[in-house]
PDB file of C-alpha atoms and ligand atoms in Angstrom:
ATOM      1  CA  MET J   1     -41.161  71.370 161.475  1.00  0.00           C
ATOM      2  CA  GLU J   2     -37.756  72.938 160.908  1.00  0.00           C
ATOM      3  CA  ILE J   3     -35.128  72.601 158.179  1.00  0.00           C
ATOM      4  CA  LYS J   4     -32.250  70.429 159.438  1.00  0.00           C
ATOM      5  CA  ALA J   5     -30.477  69.557 156.181  1.00  0.00           C
ATOM      6  CA  VAL J   6     -30.116  70.847 152.638  1.00  0.00           C
ATOM      7  CA  LEU J   7     -29.399  68.246 149.950  1.00  0.00           C
ATOM      8  CA  PHE J   8     -27.512  69.563 146.939  1.00  0.00           C
ATOM      9  CA  ASP J   9     -27.294  68.345 143.397  1.00  0.00           C
ATOM     10  CA  LEU J  10     -23.767  69.031 142.141  1.00  0.00           C
ATOM     11  CA  ASP J  11     -23.625  69.451 138.348  1.00  0.00           C
ATOM     12  CA  GLY J  12     -25.352  72.728 137.526  1.00  0.00           C
ATOM     13  CA  VAL J  13     -25.992  73.736 141.156  1.00  0.00           C
ATOM     14  CA  ILE J  14     -22.606  73.856 142.906  1.00  0.00           C
ATOM     15  CA  ALA J  15     -20.497  74.185 139.748  1.00  0.00           C
ATOM     16  CA  ASP J  16     -21.196  74.318 136.031  1.00  0.00           C
ATOM     17  CA  THR J  17     -19.666  70.925 135.302  1.00  0.00           C
ATOM     18  CA  ALA J  18     -22.640  70.068 133.050  1.00  0.00           C
ATOM     19  CA  LYS J  19     -20.838  71.871 130.202  1.00  0.00           C
ATOM     20  CA  PHE J  20     -17.880  69.459 130.574  1.00  0.00           C
ATOM     21  CA  HIS J  21     -20.187  66.422 130.514  1.00  0.00           C
ATOM     22  CA  PHE J  22     -21.646  67.801 127.272  1.00  0.00           C
ATOM     23  CA  ILE J  23     -18.245  68.425 125.632  1.00  0.00           C
ATOM     24  CA  ALA J  24     -17.108  64.879 126.486  1.00  0.00           C
ATOM     25  CA  TRP J  25     -20.341  63.157 125.389  1.00  0.00           C
ATOM     26  CA  LYS J  26     -20.425  65.193 122.156  1.00  0.00           C
ATOM     27  CA  GLU J  27     -16.938  63.986 121.313  1.00  0.00           C
ATOM     28  CA  ILE J  28     -17.855  60.325 121.978  1.00  0.00           C
ATOM     29  CA  ALA J  29     -21.154  60.632 120.086  1.00  0.00           C
ATOM     30  CA  LYS J  30     -19.270  62.083 117.093  1.00  0.00           C
ATOM     31  CA  GLU J  31     -16.929  59.090 117.157  1.00  0.00           C
ATOM     32  CA  ILE J  32     -19.889  56.749 116.630  1.00  0.00           C
ATOM     33  CA  GLY J  33     -21.512  59.018 114.038  1.00  0.00           C
ATOM     34  CA  VAL J  34     -24.144  60.683 116.236  1.00  0.00           C
ATOM     35  CA  ASP J  35     -24.555  64.463 116.474  1.00  0.00           C
ATOM     36  CA  ILE J  36     -25.958  65.693 119.801  1.00  0.00           C
ATOM     37  CA  ASP J  37     -26.909  69.279 120.645  1.00  0.00           C
ATOM     38  CA  GLU J  38     -27.555  71.219 123.870  1.00  0.00           C
ATOM     39  CA  GLU J  39     -31.283  70.513 123.671  1.00  0.00           C
ATOM     40  CA  PHE J  40     -30.695  66.735 123.622  1.00  0.00           C
ATOM     41  CA  ASN J  41     -28.124  67.168 126.411  1.00  0.00           C
ATOM     42  CA  GLU J  42     -30.935  68.218 128.785  1.00  0.00           C
ATOM     43  CA  GLN J  43     -32.022  64.556 128.736  1.00  0.00           C
ATOM     44  CA  LEU J  44     -28.633  63.510 130.153  1.00  0.00           C
ATOM     45  CA  LYS J  45     -28.695  65.789 133.204  1.00  0.00           C
ATOM     46  CA  GLY J  46     -28.987  63.867 136.469  1.00  0.00           C
ATOM     47  CA  VAL J  47     -28.868  60.587 134.553  1.00  0.00           C
ATOM     48  CA  ASP J  48     -26.009  58.168 135.322  1.00  0.00           C
ATOM     49  CA  ARG J  49     -23.240  57.285 132.853  1.00  0.00           C
ATOM     50  CA  VAL J  50     -24.673  53.952 131.686  1.00  0.00           C
ATOM     51  CA  LEU J  51     -28.130  55.358 130.991  1.00  0.00           C
ATOM     52  CA  SER J  52     -26.674  58.524 129.412  1.00  0.00           C
ATOM     53  CA  PHE J  53     -24.784  56.489 126.806  1.00  0.00           C
ATOM     54  CA  ASP J  54     -27.833  54.273 126.200  1.00  0.00           C
ATOM     55  CA  ARG J  55     -29.861  57.429 125.492  1.00  0.00           C
ATOM     56  CA  ILE J  56     -27.237  58.636 122.995  1.00  0.00           C
ATOM     57  CA  LEU J  57     -27.306  55.246 121.250  1.00  0.00           C
ATOM     58  CA  ALA J  58     -31.118  55.262 121.096  1.00  0.00           C
ATOM     59  CA  TYR J  59     -31.064  58.863 119.759  1.00  0.00           C
ATOM     60  CA  GLY J  60     -28.675  57.771 116.981  1.00  0.00           C
ATOM     61  CA  ASN J  61     -30.605  54.512 116.336  1.00  0.00           C
ATOM     62  CA  ILE J  62     -27.469  52.500 117.100  1.00  0.00           C
ATOM     63  CA  THR J  63     -28.230  48.962 118.245  1.00  0.00           C
ATOM     64  CA  SER J  64     -25.075  47.138 117.155  1.00  0.00           C
ATOM     65  CA  LEU J  65     -22.722  47.834 120.103  1.00  0.00           C
ATOM     66  CA  LYS J  66     -21.857  44.975 122.450  1.00  0.00           C
ATOM     67  CA  GLU J  67     -21.564  45.530 126.202  1.00  0.00           C
ATOM     68  CA  ASP J  68     -17.730  45.610 126.179  1.00  0.00           C
ATOM     69  CA  GLU J  69     -17.793  48.199 123.363  1.00  0.00           C
ATOM     70  CA  LYS J  70     -20.266  50.319 125.314  1.00  0.00           C
ATOM     71  CA  GLU J  71     -17.999  50.098 128.366  1.00  0.00           C
ATOM     72  CA  TYR J  72     -15.042  51.203 126.198  1.00  0.00           C
ATOM     73  CA  TYR J  73     -16.881  54.392 125.134  1.00  0.00           C
ATOM     74  CA  ARG J  74     -18.211  55.110 128.633  1.00  0.00           C
ATOM     75  CA  THR J  75     -14.680  54.865 130.074  1.00  0.00           C
ATOM     76  CA  LYS J  76     -13.312  57.021 127.267  1.00  0.00           C
ATOM     77  CA  LYS J  77     -15.983  59.643 127.995  1.00  0.00           C
ATOM     78  CA  ASN J  78     -15.116  59.606 131.696  1.00  0.00           C
ATOM     79  CA  ASN J  79     -11.405  60.031 130.962  1.00  0.00           C
ATOM     80  CA  LEU J  80     -12.159  62.997 128.696  1.00  0.00           C
ATOM     81  CA  TYR J  81     -14.464  64.461 131.355  1.00  0.00           C
ATOM     82  CA  LYS J  82     -11.820  64.039 134.084  1.00  0.00           C
ATOM     83  CA  GLU J  83      -9.252  65.798 131.886  1.00  0.00           C
ATOM     84  CA  LEU J  84     -11.644  68.743 131.582  1.00  0.00           C
ATOM     85  CA  LEU J  85     -12.160  68.753 135.367  1.00  0.00           C
ATOM     86  CA  GLN J  86      -8.441  69.068 136.068  1.00  0.00           C
ATOM     87  CA  GLY J  87      -8.488  72.851 135.662  1.00  0.00           C
ATOM     88  CA  LEU J  88     -11.383  73.306 138.101  1.00  0.00           C
ATOM     89  CA  THR J  89     -10.700  75.742 140.986  1.00  0.00           C
ATOM     90  CA  PRO J  90     -12.795  77.383 143.758  1.00  0.00           C
ATOM     91  CA  GLN J  91     -13.391  80.211 141.232  1.00  0.00           C
ATOM     92  CA  ASP J  92     -15.729  77.791 139.440  1.00  0.00           C
ATOM     93  CA  ILE J  93     -18.181  77.569 142.350  1.00  0.00           C
ATOM     94  CA  LEU J  94     -21.454  79.032 141.074  1.00  0.00           C
ATOM     95  CA  PRO J  95     -22.486  82.496 142.389  1.00  0.00           C
ATOM     96  CA  GLY J  96     -24.090  82.558 145.833  1.00  0.00           C
ATOM     97  CA  ILE J  97     -23.215  78.964 146.754  1.00  0.00           C
ATOM     98  CA  LEU J  98     -20.368  79.747 149.144  1.00  0.00           C
ATOM     99  CA  ASP J  99     -22.416  82.391 151.027  1.00  0.00           C
ATOM    100  CA  PHE J 100     -25.363  79.985 151.193  1.00  0.00           C
ATOM    101  CA  PHE J 101     -23.135  77.174 152.539  1.00  0.00           C
ATOM    102  CA  ASN J 102     -21.835  79.537 155.240  1.00  0.00           C
ATOM    103  CA  GLU J 103     -25.393  80.631 156.097  1.00  0.00           C
ATOM    104  CA  LEU J 104     -26.374  76.964 156.531  1.00  0.00           C
ATOM    105  CA  ILE J 105     -23.334  76.225 158.698  1.00  0.00           C
ATOM    106  CA  ASP J 106     -24.092  79.279 160.905  1.00  0.00           C
ATOM    107  CA  ASN J 107     -27.651  77.955 161.360  1.00  0.00           C
ATOM    108  CA  ASN J 108     -26.552  74.382 162.200  1.00  0.00           C
ATOM    109  CA  ILE J 109     -28.168  73.029 159.043  1.00  0.00           C
ATOM    110  CA  LYS J 110     -26.406  70.014 157.534  1.00  0.00           C
ATOM    111  CA  ILE J 111     -25.085  70.038 153.963  1.00  0.00           C
ATOM    112  CA  SER J 112     -25.345  66.761 152.061  1.00  0.00           C
ATOM    113  CA  ILE J 113     -24.569  66.008 148.409  1.00  0.00           C
ATOM    114  CA  ALA J 114     -27.092  64.120 146.265  1.00  0.00           C
ATOM    115  CA  SER J 115     -25.205  63.748 142.992  1.00  0.00           C
ATOM    116  CA  ILE J 116     -25.379  60.691 140.781  1.00  0.00           C
ATOM    117  CA  SER J 117     -21.828  61.466 139.595  1.00  0.00           C
ATOM    118  CA  GLN J 118     -19.045  59.131 140.692  1.00  0.00           C
ATOM    119  CA  ASN J 119     -16.703  62.089 140.261  1.00  0.00           C
ATOM    120  CA  ALA J 120     -18.453  64.177 142.947  1.00  0.00           C
ATOM    121  CA  PRO J 121     -15.782  63.766 145.697  1.00  0.00           C
ATOM    122  CA  TYR J 122     -13.021  64.736 143.220  1.00  0.00           C
ATOM    123  CA  ILE J 123     -14.958  67.813 142.029  1.00  0.00           C
ATOM    124  CA  LEU J 124     -15.728  68.957 145.590  1.00  0.00           C
ATOM    125  CA  GLU J 125     -12.064  68.560 146.509  1.00  0.00           C
ATOM    126  CA  LYS J 126     -11.032  70.677 143.489  1.00  0.00           C
ATOM    127  CA  LEU J 127     -13.556  73.331 144.589  1.00  0.00           C
ATOM    128  CA  ASP J 128     -12.121  73.218 148.139  1.00  0.00           C
ATOM    129  CA  LEU J 129     -15.566  72.539 149.609  1.00  0.00           C
ATOM    130  CA  LEU J 130     -15.024  69.202 151.394  1.00  0.00           C
ATOM    131  CA  ASP J 131     -14.563  70.860 154.823  1.00  0.00           C
ATOM    132  CA  LYS J 132     -18.004  72.466 154.638  1.00  0.00           C
ATOM    133  CA  ILE J 133     -19.885  69.301 153.676  1.00  0.00           C
ATOM    134  CA  ASP J 134     -21.397  66.803 156.150  1.00  0.00           C
ATOM    135  CA  GLY J 135     -22.004  63.946 153.717  1.00  0.00           C
ATOM    136  CA  ILE J 136     -21.731  62.792 150.108  1.00  0.00           C
ATOM    137  CA  ALA J 137     -24.211  60.090 149.071  1.00  0.00           C
ATOM    138  CA  ASP J 138     -22.361  57.349 147.207  1.00  0.00           C
ATOM    139  CA  PRO J 139     -24.126  56.807 143.845  1.00  0.00           C
ATOM    140  CA  ARG J 140     -22.839  53.208 143.788  1.00  0.00           C
ATOM    141  CA  SER J 141     -24.888  52.521 146.913  1.00  0.00           C
ATOM    142  CA  VAL J 142     -28.221  53.255 145.206  1.00  0.00           C
ATOM    143  CA  ASN J 143     -30.081  51.168 142.647  1.00  0.00           C
ATOM    144  CA  ASN J 144     -31.649  53.863 140.484  1.00  0.00           C
ATOM    145  CA  SER J 145     -30.505  57.251 139.226  1.00  0.00           C
ATOM    146  CA  LYS J 146     -32.729  60.339 139.059  1.00  0.00           C
ATOM    147  CA  PRO J 147     -35.755  60.625 138.497  1.00  0.00           C
ATOM    148  CA  ALA J 148     -35.919  57.835 141.131  1.00  0.00           C
ATOM    149  CA  PRO J 149     -35.728  59.270 144.676  1.00  0.00           C
ATOM    150  CA  ASP J 150     -32.874  56.950 145.822  1.00  0.00           C
ATOM    151  CA  ILE J 151     -29.923  59.376 145.852  1.00  0.00           C
ATOM    152  CA  PHE J 152     -31.904  62.023 147.786  1.00  0.00           C
ATOM    153  CA  LEU J 153     -33.114  59.449 150.325  1.00  0.00           C
ATOM    154  CA  LYS J 154     -29.496  58.328 150.754  1.00  0.00           C
ATOM    155  CA  ALA J 155     -28.236  61.928 151.126  1.00  0.00           C
ATOM    156  CA  ALA J 156     -30.758  62.529 153.942  1.00  0.00           C
ATOM    157  CA  GLU J 157     -29.966  59.182 155.597  1.00  0.00           C
ATOM    158  CA  ILE J 158     -26.189  59.706 155.731  1.00  0.00           C
ATOM    159  CA  VAL J 159     -26.585  62.946 157.688  1.00  0.00           C
ATOM    160  CA  GLY J 160     -29.236  61.367 159.935  1.00  0.00           C
ATOM    161  CA  VAL J 161     -32.072  63.730 159.020  1.00  0.00           C
ATOM    162  CA  ASP J 162     -35.693  62.772 158.268  1.00  0.00           C
ATOM    163  CA  VAL J 163     -36.776  63.720 154.716  1.00  0.00           C
ATOM    164  CA  LYS J 164     -39.530  65.894 156.233  1.00  0.00           C
ATOM    165  CA  ASN J 165     -36.799  68.157 157.622  1.00  0.00           C
ATOM    166  CA  CYS J 166     -34.898  68.407 154.330  1.00  0.00           C
ATOM    167  CA  VAL J 167     -34.820  70.806 151.409  1.00  0.00           C
ATOM    168  CA  ALA J 168     -33.134  69.818 148.135  1.00  0.00           C
ATOM    169  CA  ILE J 169     -31.807  71.927 145.278  1.00  0.00           C
ATOM    170  CA  GLU J 170     -31.709  70.867 141.623  1.00  0.00           C
ATOM    171  CA  ASP J 171     -31.226  72.286 138.131  1.00  0.00           C
ATOM    172  CA  ALA J 172     -32.701  69.374 136.117  1.00  0.00           C
ATOM    173  CA  GLU J 173     -36.259  68.124 135.615  1.00  0.00           C
ATOM    174  CA  ALA J 174     -35.212  64.541 136.458  1.00  0.00           C
ATOM    175  CA  GLY J 175     -33.774  65.850 139.727  1.00  0.00           C
ATOM    176  CA  ILE J 176     -36.911  67.774 140.725  1.00  0.00           C
ATOM    177  CA  GLU J 177     -38.985  64.664 140.035  1.00  0.00           C
ATOM    178  CA  ALA J 178     -36.599  62.653 142.237  1.00  0.00           C
ATOM    179  CA  ILE J 179     -36.821  65.179 145.100  1.00  0.00           C
ATOM    180  CA  ASN J 180     -40.618  65.286 144.957  1.00  0.00           C
ATOM    181  CA  LYS J 181     -40.808  61.484 144.985  1.00  0.00           C
ATOM    182  CA  ALA J 182     -38.518  61.436 148.047  1.00  0.00           C
ATOM    183  CA  GLY J 183     -41.021  63.644 149.882  1.00  0.00           C
ATOM    184  CA  VAL J 184     -38.478  66.454 150.214  1.00  0.00           C
ATOM    185  CA  PHE J 185     -39.179  70.184 149.663  1.00  0.00           C
ATOM    186  CA  SER J 186     -37.803  70.986 146.174  1.00  0.00           C
ATOM    187  CA  VAL J 187     -35.991  74.138 145.066  1.00  0.00           C
ATOM    188  CA  GLY J 188     -35.468  74.448 141.300  1.00  0.00           C
ATOM    189  CA  VAL J 189     -32.749  76.582 139.735  1.00  0.00           C
ATOM    190  CA  GLY J 190     -33.773  77.875 136.304  1.00  0.00           C
ATOM    191  CA  ASN J 191     -36.742  77.171 134.121  1.00  0.00           C
ATOM    192  CA  LEU J 192     -38.240  74.050 135.724  1.00  0.00           C
ATOM    193  CA  VAL J 193     -41.766  72.887 136.343  1.00  0.00           C
ATOM    194  CA  ASP J 194     -43.031  71.139 139.488  1.00  0.00           C
ATOM    195  CA  ALA J 195     -40.526  72.616 141.974  1.00  0.00           C
ATOM    196  CA  ASP J 196     -41.962  73.834 145.299  1.00  0.00           C
ATOM    197  CA  LEU J 197     -39.845  76.980 144.959  1.00  0.00           C
ATOM    198  CA  LEU J 198     -38.168  78.374 141.830  1.00  0.00           C
ATOM    199  CA  ILE J 199     -35.166  80.682 141.698  1.00  0.00           C
ATOM    200  CA  ASP J 200     -33.608  82.173 138.546  1.00  0.00           C
ATOM    201  CA  SER J 201     -30.023  81.378 139.498  1.00  0.00           C
ATOM    202  CA  THR J 202     -27.942  80.128 142.421  1.00  0.00           C
ATOM    203  CA  SER J 203     -27.266  83.749 143.434  1.00  0.00           C
ATOM    204  CA  GLY J 204     -30.932  83.863 144.521  1.00  0.00           C
ATOM    205  CA  LEU J 205     -30.431  81.206 147.222  1.00  0.00           C
ATOM    206  CA  ASN J 206     -31.508  82.652 150.549  1.00  0.00           C
ATOM    207  CA  LEU J 207     -32.334  80.745 153.732  1.00  0.00           C
ATOM    208  CA  ASN J 208     -35.145  83.075 154.865  1.00  0.00           C
ATOM    209  CA  ILE J 209     -37.017  82.802 151.561  1.00  0.00           C
ATOM    210  CA  ILE J 210     -36.634  79.014 151.596  1.00  0.00           C
ATOM    211  CA  LYS J 211     -37.842  78.822 155.237  1.00  0.00           C
ATOM    212  CA  GLU J 212     -40.906  80.964 154.408  1.00  0.00           C
ATOM    213  CA  ASN J 213     -41.921  78.748 151.477  1.00  0.00           C
ATOM    214  CA  PHE J 214     -41.110  75.546 153.403  1.00  0.00           C
ATOM    215  CA  LYS J 215     -43.542  76.671 156.151  1.00  0.00           C
ATOM    216  CA  LYS J 216     -46.202  77.693 153.612  1.00  0.00           C
ATOM    217  CA  LYS J 217     -46.125  74.231 152.039  1.00  0.00           C
ATOM    218  CA  GLN J 218     -46.455  72.586 155.458  1.00  0.00           C
ATOM    219  CA  ASN J 219     -49.469  74.745 156.278  1.00  0.00           C
ATOM    220  CA  ILE J 220     -51.108  73.811 152.955  1.00  0.00           C
ATOM    221  CA  MET J 221     -50.409  70.141 153.663  1.00  0.00           C
ATOM    222  CA  LYS J 222     -51.937  70.453 157.165  1.00  0.00           C
ATOM    223  CA  MET J 223     -55.080  71.973 155.620  1.00  0.00           C
ATOM    224  CA  HIS J 224     -55.411  68.858 153.447  1.00  0.00           C
ATOM    225  CA  VAL J 225     -55.086  66.337 156.298  1.00  0.00           C
TER     226      VAL J 225
HETATM  227  P1  B16 B 301     -20.344  60.619 136.142  1.00  0.00           P
HETATM  228  P2  B16 B 301     -25.734  65.294 139.136  1.00  0.00           P
HETATM  229  C1  B16 B 301     -24.976  63.778 137.089  1.00  0.00           C
HETATM  230  O1  B16 B 301     -24.664  64.562 138.175  1.00  0.00           O
HETATM  231  C2  B16 B 301     -24.922  64.578 135.811  1.00  0.00           C
HETATM  232  O2  B16 B 301     -25.970  65.543 135.792  1.00  0.00           O
HETATM  233  C3  B16 B 301     -25.086  63.679 134.623  1.00  0.00           C
HETATM  234  O3  B16 B 301     -25.007  64.421 133.422  1.00  0.00           O
HETATM  235  C4  B16 B 301     -23.983  62.605 134.661  1.00  0.00           C
HETATM  236  O4  B16 B 301     -24.143  61.682 133.585  1.00  0.00           O
HETATM  237  C5  B16 B 301     -24.061  61.856 135.982  1.00  0.00           C
HETATM  238  O5  B16 B 301     -23.938  62.770 137.044  1.00  0.00           O
HETATM  239  C6  B16 B 301     -22.990  60.798 136.117  1.00  0.00           C
HETATM  240  O6  B16 B 301     -21.747  61.422 136.214  1.00  0.00           O
HETATM  241  O7  B16 B 301     -20.195  60.130 134.738  1.00  0.00           O
HETATM  242  O8  B16 B 301     -19.357  61.687 136.539  1.00  0.00           O
HETATM  243  O9  B16 B 301     -20.413  59.498 137.147  1.00  0.00           O
HETATM  244  O10 B16 B 301     -26.515  66.245 138.266  1.00  0.00           O
HETATM  245  O11 B16 B 301     -26.566  64.213 139.782  1.00  0.00           O
HETATM  246  O12 B16 B 301     -24.832  66.008 140.113  1.00  0.00           O
HETATM  247 MG1   MG B 302     -27.603  68.873 137.984  1.00  0.00          MG
END
């Protein structure tokens, strides 16, 4: 079984946009009297906008907001976030990503994006990466955000590759859980549990190491059949 596609999370893997999500949510949370810190922010990674705001409200024990008020704050957060994204340039691509993309292209391995962010196409355009990418899964086309497998299944489907031939890369626990549920080989960036392969940072991405571990897992699985 060979690797035919790599599915990428965006925030925290291709660029450090997670810090902008945090700045924008912190501002909105402050407006409603809730103080969030970086530790709480971990719970928002890979989680869509609606659920993220619901988690902030639950954290602050706020139950009084009506749906139209919630929508007002979610839109305000997105506008703040988009303002922060305006200054994004290819310099903001995380270390090692560009070389890894080129390595995949040279090896005829498809690149597909599995981000739950509706801003993914805009971010990838700002980073000047659209030409290198074969597909971007549309988060509006899936029912559930991470840790459900939906966005990874969609990312594999749009490039026409079976999940058994895919590898996916994530920086958040919810994302690793989603990849594992999709039946895809998982690569975790940073301090994560449950990933099939862990690397300290994106600069450690290397196709040969991934291939080796991908094969090892398949051999272990064969032994259990
Ligand atoms: P938006 P990923 C996720 O992107 C972020 O990790 C998460 O913090 C954010 O709430 C979500 O996208 C939705 O983003 O508000 O831009 O639609 O990690 O799946 O690339
Ligand atoms: Mg992420």
